Amino acid sequence: MKLRRKVTALAMASMMVFSMAACGGDSAQETTAAETKADAATEAAKETAAQAEASGGAGGNIGVCIYKFDDAFMTTYRNALQEILEGKGYTVTFMDGKNDQAEQNNQINNFIAQGVDALIINPVMTSAADQIIATVKDADIPTVLINREPTADQMSAYEKLVYVGCDARQSGTMQGELILDTANKGDINGDGKVSYIMIQGDPENVDAQYRTEFSVKALTDAGMEVEELDLQRGDWDRNKGQEIAQNDLAKFGNDIEVIFCNNDDMAIGALQAIQAAGRKVNEDIYLVGVDALDAALNEVVNGNMTGTVLNDANGQAQGAVEAMEALLGGKTYAAGEQSIYVDYVKVTPENAADFQ
Ligand code: BGC
């Protein structure tokens, strides 16, 4: 717990530096225009806050759209957001997108019609980012996107928009490093190559794409030969992780030396299949995930997972609220400066207890 706080504090500090860099305008004229706008917006934000206070209420109405409530990691994230926002006196409404972009579009439109002061959106489809950004821009609502990162180009359409998340490449690299840190660097049978299966999240999501690519890249960059026995989408889902691992273990047997899962929930599912097949993690197979869910931390401590990577839900929630408040205070973000990242942290049996 202590370490998690420290990490978060570090992340906050780096975010502040990042945000300050984002303040700079390209020319004096632009800066003046931006400042005038910012001043006006600050005044408006002050007025909103004063009105809220006058009505005996909190610091404003915030609409939060989550891609689906039924996602293990996003549940932790949602709880963290709720605690922070309510703790600061905001009135918050959370909507469940139920993994349906049309449903989420309606929810965004409803929030706008209700006149929320700011939106925090975890898009259902990254490919819907253009439409989401156009909608919030049209309504002039300060918006923080979380967890599913659009491109810098897409975000540049609206200066009152920020993305807060992590750089998924980092988590993939750390997964590869967890395997490289084992006694035989993942080559359990000593045949000169690491044979793995990859259980992917929703491939539409950049987190799934990068984790898939960079976990293997860490191995090849270290000079290891690799063999991909299978790659399948498990859509971040525990049951799908279990099914894929079960089928592959039946098909490839002892040839599988490593199971890479793009997240912990799928890894927990894969672990059930590994145990049912009579295999033993860290002895005849390695298993890694991402997120550091409580269940995964327990398995890392018990030696049933080789490791995981902390996806800092608390740090990201704090970052999202901070960015939202900056927007409410009138801050605008220049193109190319709209992504704010929180660091991932490698989790092994040695440090897992620090995150529990
Ligand atoms: C997390 C997954 C989660 C996904 C949702 C990822 O960053 O690692 O656990 O399902 O976000 O978009």
JSON list of C-alpha atoms in Angstrom, two decimals, residues 84-192:
[
{"chain": "A", "resi": 84, "resn": "ILE", "atom": "CA", "xyz": [-11.96, 10.78, -5.16]},
{"chain": "A", "resi": 85, "resn": "LEU", "atom": "CA", "xyz": [-14.75, 12.75, -6.85]},
{"chain": "A", "resi": 86, "resn": "GLU", "atom": "CA", "xyz": [-17.24, 12.39, -4.02]},
{"chain": "A", "resi": 87, "resn": "GLY", "atom": "CA", "xyz": [-14.49, 13.10, -1.50]},
{"chain": "A", "resi": 88, "resn": "LYS", "atom": "CA", "xyz": [-13.97, 16.42, -3.27]},
{"chain": "A", "resi": 89, "resn": "GLY", "atom": "CA", "xyz": [-17.67, 17.20, -3.09]},
{"chain": "A", "resi": 90, "resn": "TYR", "atom": "CA", "xyz": [-18.67, 16.58, -6.71]},
{"chain": "A", "resi": 91, "resn": "THR", "atom": "CA", "xyz": [-22.01, 15.07, -7.59]},
{"chain": "A", "resi": 92, "resn": "VAL", "atom": "CA", "xyz": [-21.17, 12.11, -9.80]},
{"chain": "A", "resi": 93, "resn": "THR", "atom": "CA", "xyz": [-23.27, 9.88, -12.01]},
{"chain": "A", "resi": 94, "resn": "PHE", "atom": "CA", "xyz": [-21.76, 6.70, -13.46]},
{"chain": "A", "resi": 95, "resn": "MET", "atom": "CA", "xyz": [-23.23, 5.06, -16.55]},
{"chain": "A", "resi": 96, "resn": "ASP", "atom": "CA", "xyz": [-22.66, 1.49, -17.73]},
{"chain": "A", "resi": 97, "resn": "GLY", "atom": "CA", "xyz": [-22.02, 1.43, -21.49]},
{"chain": "A", "resi": 98, "resn": "LYS", "atom": "CA", "xyz": [-22.64, -2.33, -21.46]},
{"chain": "A", "resi": 99, "resn": "ASN", "atom": "CA", "xyz": [-19.96, -2.70, -24.13]},
{"chain": "A", "resi": 100, "resn": "ASP", "atom": "CA", "xyz": [-22.30, -1.04, -26.64]},
{"chain": "A", "resi": 101, "resn": "GLN", "atom": "CA", "xyz": [-21.12, 2.16, -28.33]},
{"chain": "A", "resi": 102, "resn": "ALA", "atom": "CA", "xyz": [-24.64, 3.20, -29.40]},
{"chain": "A", "resi": 103, "resn": "GLU", "atom": "CA", "xyz": [-25.76, 2.94, -25.78]},
{"chain": "A", "resi": 104, "resn": "GLN", "atom": "CA", "xyz": [-22.79, 4.99, -24.62]},
{"chain": "A", "resi": 105, "resn": "ASN", "atom": "CA", "xyz": [-23.47, 7.66, -27.25]},
{"chain": "A", "resi": 106, "resn": "ASN", "atom": "CA", "xyz": [-26.96, 8.05, -25.80]},
{"chain": "A", "resi": 107, "resn": "GLN", "atom": "CA", "xyz": [-25.53, 8.31, -22.32]},
{"chain": "A", "resi": 108, "resn": "ILE", "atom": "CA", "xyz": [-23.12, 11.05, -23.42]},
{"chain": "A", "resi": 109, "resn": "ASN", "atom": "CA", "xyz": [-25.96, 12.94, -25.11]},
{"chain": "A", "resi": 110, "resn": "ASN", "atom": "CA", "xyz": [-28.11, 12.63, -21.99]},
{"chain": "A", "resi": 111, "resn": "PHE", "atom": "CA", "xyz": [-25.31, 13.96, -19.80]},
{"chain": "A", "resi": 112, "resn": "ILE", "atom": "CA", "xyz": [-24.92, 16.91, -22.16]},
{"chain": "A", "resi": 113, "resn": "ALA", "atom": "CA", "xyz": [-28.67, 17.56, -22.13]},
{"chain": "A", "resi": 114, "resn": "GLN", "atom": "CA", "xyz": [-28.56, 17.53, -18.31]},
{"chain": "A", "resi": 115, "resn": "GLY", "atom": "CA", "xyz": [-25.87, 20.19, -18.41]},
{"chain": "A", "resi": 116, "resn": "VAL", "atom": "CA", "xyz": [-23.05, 18.35, -16.61]},
{"chain": "A", "resi": 117, "resn": "ASP", "atom": "CA", "xyz": [-19.97, 20.47, -15.91]},
{"chain": "A", "resi": 118, "resn": "ALA", "atom": "CA", "xyz": [-17.49, 17.88, -17.13]},
{"chain": "A", "resi": 119, "resn": "LEU", "atom": "CA", "xyz": [-17.35, 14.38, -18.55]},
{"chain": "A", "resi": 120, "resn": "ILE", "atom": "CA", "xyz": [-14.99, 11.48, -17.90]},
{"chain": "A", "resi": 121, "resn": "ILE", "atom": "CA", "xyz": [-15.33, 8.89, -20.65]},
{"chain": "A", "resi": 122, "resn": "ASN", "atom": "CA", "xyz": [-13.94, 5.37, -21.01]},
{"chain": "A", "resi": 123, "resn": "PRO", "atom": "CA", "xyz": [-14.95, 4.77, -24.65]},
{"chain": "A", "resi": 124, "resn": "VAL", "atom": "CA", "xyz": [-16.50, 1.47, -25.69]},
{"chain": "A", "resi": 125, "resn": "MET", "atom": "CA", "xyz": [-14.77, 1.58, -29.07]},
{"chain": "A", "resi": 126, "resn": "THR", "atom": "CA", "xyz": [-11.57, 3.48, -29.67]},
{"chain": "A", "resi": 127, "resn": "SER", "atom": "CA", "xyz": [-12.74, 3.76, -33.27]},
{"chain": "A", "resi": 128, "resn": "ALA", "atom": "CA", "xyz": [-15.66, 5.90, -32.04]},
{"chain": "A", "resi": 129, "resn": "ALA", "atom": "CA", "xyz": [-13.27, 8.52, -30.66]},
{"chain": "A", "resi": 130, "resn": "ASP", "atom": "CA", "xyz": [-13.82, 10.97, -33.55]},
{"chain": "A", "resi": 131, "resn": "GLN", "atom": "CA", "xyz": [-17.54, 10.96, -32.97]},
{"chain": "A", "resi": 132, "resn": "ILE", "atom": "CA", "xyz": [-17.26, 11.25, -29.20]},
{"chain": "A", "resi": 133, "resn": "ILE", "atom": "CA", "xyz": [-14.79, 14.13, -29.50]},
{"chain": "A", "resi": 134, "resn": "ALA", "atom": "CA", "xyz": [-17.01, 15.94, -32.03]},
{"chain": "A", "resi": 135, "resn": "THR", "atom": "CA", "xyz": [-20.01, 15.58, -29.70]},
{"chain": "A", "resi": 136, "resn": "VAL", "atom": "CA", "xyz": [-18.31, 16.94, -26.56]},
{"chain": "A", "resi": 137, "resn": "LYS", "atom": "CA", "xyz": [-16.66, 19.70, -28.57]},
{"chain": "A", "resi": 138, "resn": "ASP", "atom": "CA", "xyz": [-19.97, 20.76, -30.04]},
{"chain": "A", "resi": 139, "resn": "ALA", "atom": "CA", "xyz": [-21.44, 20.91, -26.53]},
{"chain": "A", "resi": 140, "resn": "ASP", "atom": "CA", "xyz": [-18.29, 22.65, -25.21]},
{"chain": "A", "resi": 141, "resn": "ILE", "atom": "CA", "xyz": [-17.94, 20.21, -22.28]},
{"chain": "A", "resi": 142, "resn": "PRO", "atom": "CA", "xyz": [-14.48, 19.73, -20.74]},
{"chain": "A", "resi": 143, "resn": "THR", "atom": "CA", "xyz": [-13.74, 16.04, -21.18]},
{"chain": "A", "resi": 144, "resn": "VAL", "atom": "CA", "xyz": [-11.22, 13.54, -19.89]},
{"chain": "A", "resi": 145, "resn": "LEU", "atom": "CA", "xyz": [-10.90, 10.29, -21.81]},
{"chain": "A", "resi": 146, "resn": "ILE", "atom": "CA", "xyz": [-9.58, 7.33, -19.85]},
{"chain": "A", "resi": 147, "resn": "ASN", "atom": "CA", "xyz": [-8.28, 3.78, -20.39]},
{"chain": "A", "resi": 148, "resn": "ARG", "atom": "CA", "xyz": [-8.73, 3.60, -24.20]},
{"chain": "A", "resi": 149, "resn": "GLU", "atom": "CA", "xyz": [-6.41, 5.98, -25.94]},
{"chain": "A", "resi": 150, "resn": "PRO", "atom": "CA", "xyz": [-7.31, 7.68, -29.20]},
{"chain": "A", "resi": 151, "resn": "THR", "atom": "CA", "xyz": [-4.55, 9.00, -31.48]},
{"chain": "A", "resi": 152, "resn": "ALA", "atom": "CA", "xyz": [-2.97, 12.39, -30.83]},
{"chain": "A", "resi": 153, "resn": "ASP", "atom": "CA", "xyz": [-4.40, 13.50, -34.14]},
{"chain": "A", "resi": 154, "resn": "GLN", "atom": "CA", "xyz": [-7.95, 12.63, -33.11]},
{"chain": "A", "resi": 155, "resn": "MET", "atom": "CA", "xyz": [-7.60, 14.44, -29.79]},
{"chain": "A", "resi": 156, "resn": "SER", "atom": "CA", "xyz": [-6.18, 17.57, -31.42]},
{"chain": "A", "resi": 157, "resn": "ALA", "atom": "CA", "xyz": [-9.71, 18.37, -32.67]},
{"chain": "A", "resi": 158, "resn": "TYR", "atom": "CA", "xyz": [-10.67, 19.70, -29.21]},
{"chain": "A", "resi": 159, "resn": "GLU", "atom": "CA", "xyz": [-8.48, 21.72, -26.85]},
{"chain": "A", "resi": 160, "resn": "LYS", "atom": "CA", "xyz": [-10.62, 21.00, -23.77]},
{"chain": "A", "resi": 161, "resn": "LEU", "atom": "CA", "xyz": [-9.91, 17.31, -24.04]},
{"chain": "A", "resi": 162, "resn": "VAL", "atom": "CA", "xyz": [-7.25, 15.20, -22.32]},
{"chain": "A", "resi": 163, "resn": "TYR", "atom": "CA", "xyz": [-6.44, 11.50, -22.20]},
{"chain": "A", "resi": 164, "resn": "VAL", "atom": "CA", "xyz": [-5.21, 10.06, -18.89]},
{"chain": "A", "resi": 165, "resn": "GLY", "atom": "CA", "xyz": [-3.89, 6.51, -18.97]},
{"chain": "A", "resi": 166, "resn": "CYS", "atom": "CA", "xyz": [-0.72, 4.50, -19.31]},
{"chain": "A", "resi": 167, "resn": "ASP", "atom": "CA", "xyz": [1.65, 3.80, -22.16]},
{"chain": "A", "resi": 168, "resn": "ALA", "atom": "CA", "xyz": [0.71, 0.20, -22.94]},
{"chain": "A", "resi": 169, "resn": "ARG", "atom": "CA", "xyz": [4.08, -0.47, -24.58]},
{"chain": "A", "resi": 170, "resn": "GLN", "atom": "CA", "xyz": [5.65, -0.22, -21.12]},
{"chain": "A", "resi": 171, "resn": "SER", "atom": "CA", "xyz": [3.40, -2.95, -19.69]},
{"chain": "A", "resi": 172, "resn": "GLY", "atom": "CA", "xyz": [4.16, -5.30, -22.60]},
{"chain": "A", "resi": 173, "resn": "THR", "atom": "CA", "xyz": [7.89, -4.78, -22.17]},
{"chain": "A", "resi": 174, "resn": "MET", "atom": "CA", "xyz": [7.60, -5.49, -18.45]},
{"chain": "A", "resi": 175, "resn": "GLN", "atom": "CA", "xyz": [5.75, -8.75, -19.13]},
{"chain": "A", "resi": 176, "resn": "GLY", "atom": "CA", "xyz": [8.60, -9.84, -21.39]},
{"chain": "A", "resi": 177, "resn": "GLU", "atom": "CA", "xyz": [11.11, -8.86, -18.71]},
{"chain": "A", "resi": 178, "resn": "LEU", "atom": "CA", "xyz": [9.28, -10.97, -16.13]},
{"chain": "A", "resi": 179, "resn": "ILE", "atom": "CA", "xyz": [9.92, -13.98, -18.37]},
{"chain": "A", "resi": 180, "resn": "LEU", "atom": "CA", "xyz": [13.54, -12.96, -19.01]},
{"chain": "A", "resi": 181, "resn": "ASP", "atom": "CA", "xyz": [14.05, -12.76, -15.25]},
{"chain": "A", "resi": 182, "resn": "THR", "atom": "CA", "xyz": [13.25, -16.47, -14.80]},
{"chain": "A", "resi": 183, "resn": "ALA", "atom": "CA", "xyz": [16.09, -18.99, -14.38]},
{"chain": "A", "resi": 184, "resn": "ASN", "atom": "CA", "xyz": [15.85, -20.21, -17.99]},
{"chain": "A", "resi": 185, "resn": "LYS", "atom": "CA", "xyz": [14.51, -17.00, -19.58]},
{"chain": "A", "resi": 186, "resn": "GLY", "atom": "CA", "xyz": [11.32, -18.81, -20.51]},
{"chain": "A", "resi": 187, "resn": "ASP", "atom": "CA", "xyz": [13.02, -21.67, -22.34]},
{"chain": "A", "resi": 188, "resn": "ILE", "atom": "CA", "xyz": [11.97, -24.38, -19.91]},
{"chain": "A", "resi": 189, "resn": "ASN", "atom": "CA", "xyz": [12.69, -27.36, -22.18]},
{"chain": "A", "resi": 190, "resn": "GLY", "atom": "CA", "xyz": [16.02, -25.96, -23.34]},
{"chain": "A", "resi": 191, "resn": "ASP", "atom": "CA", "xyz": [15.30, -26.28, -27.06]},
{"chain": "A", "resi": 192, "resn": "GLY", "atom": "CA", "xyz": [16.64, -22.79, -27.75]}
]
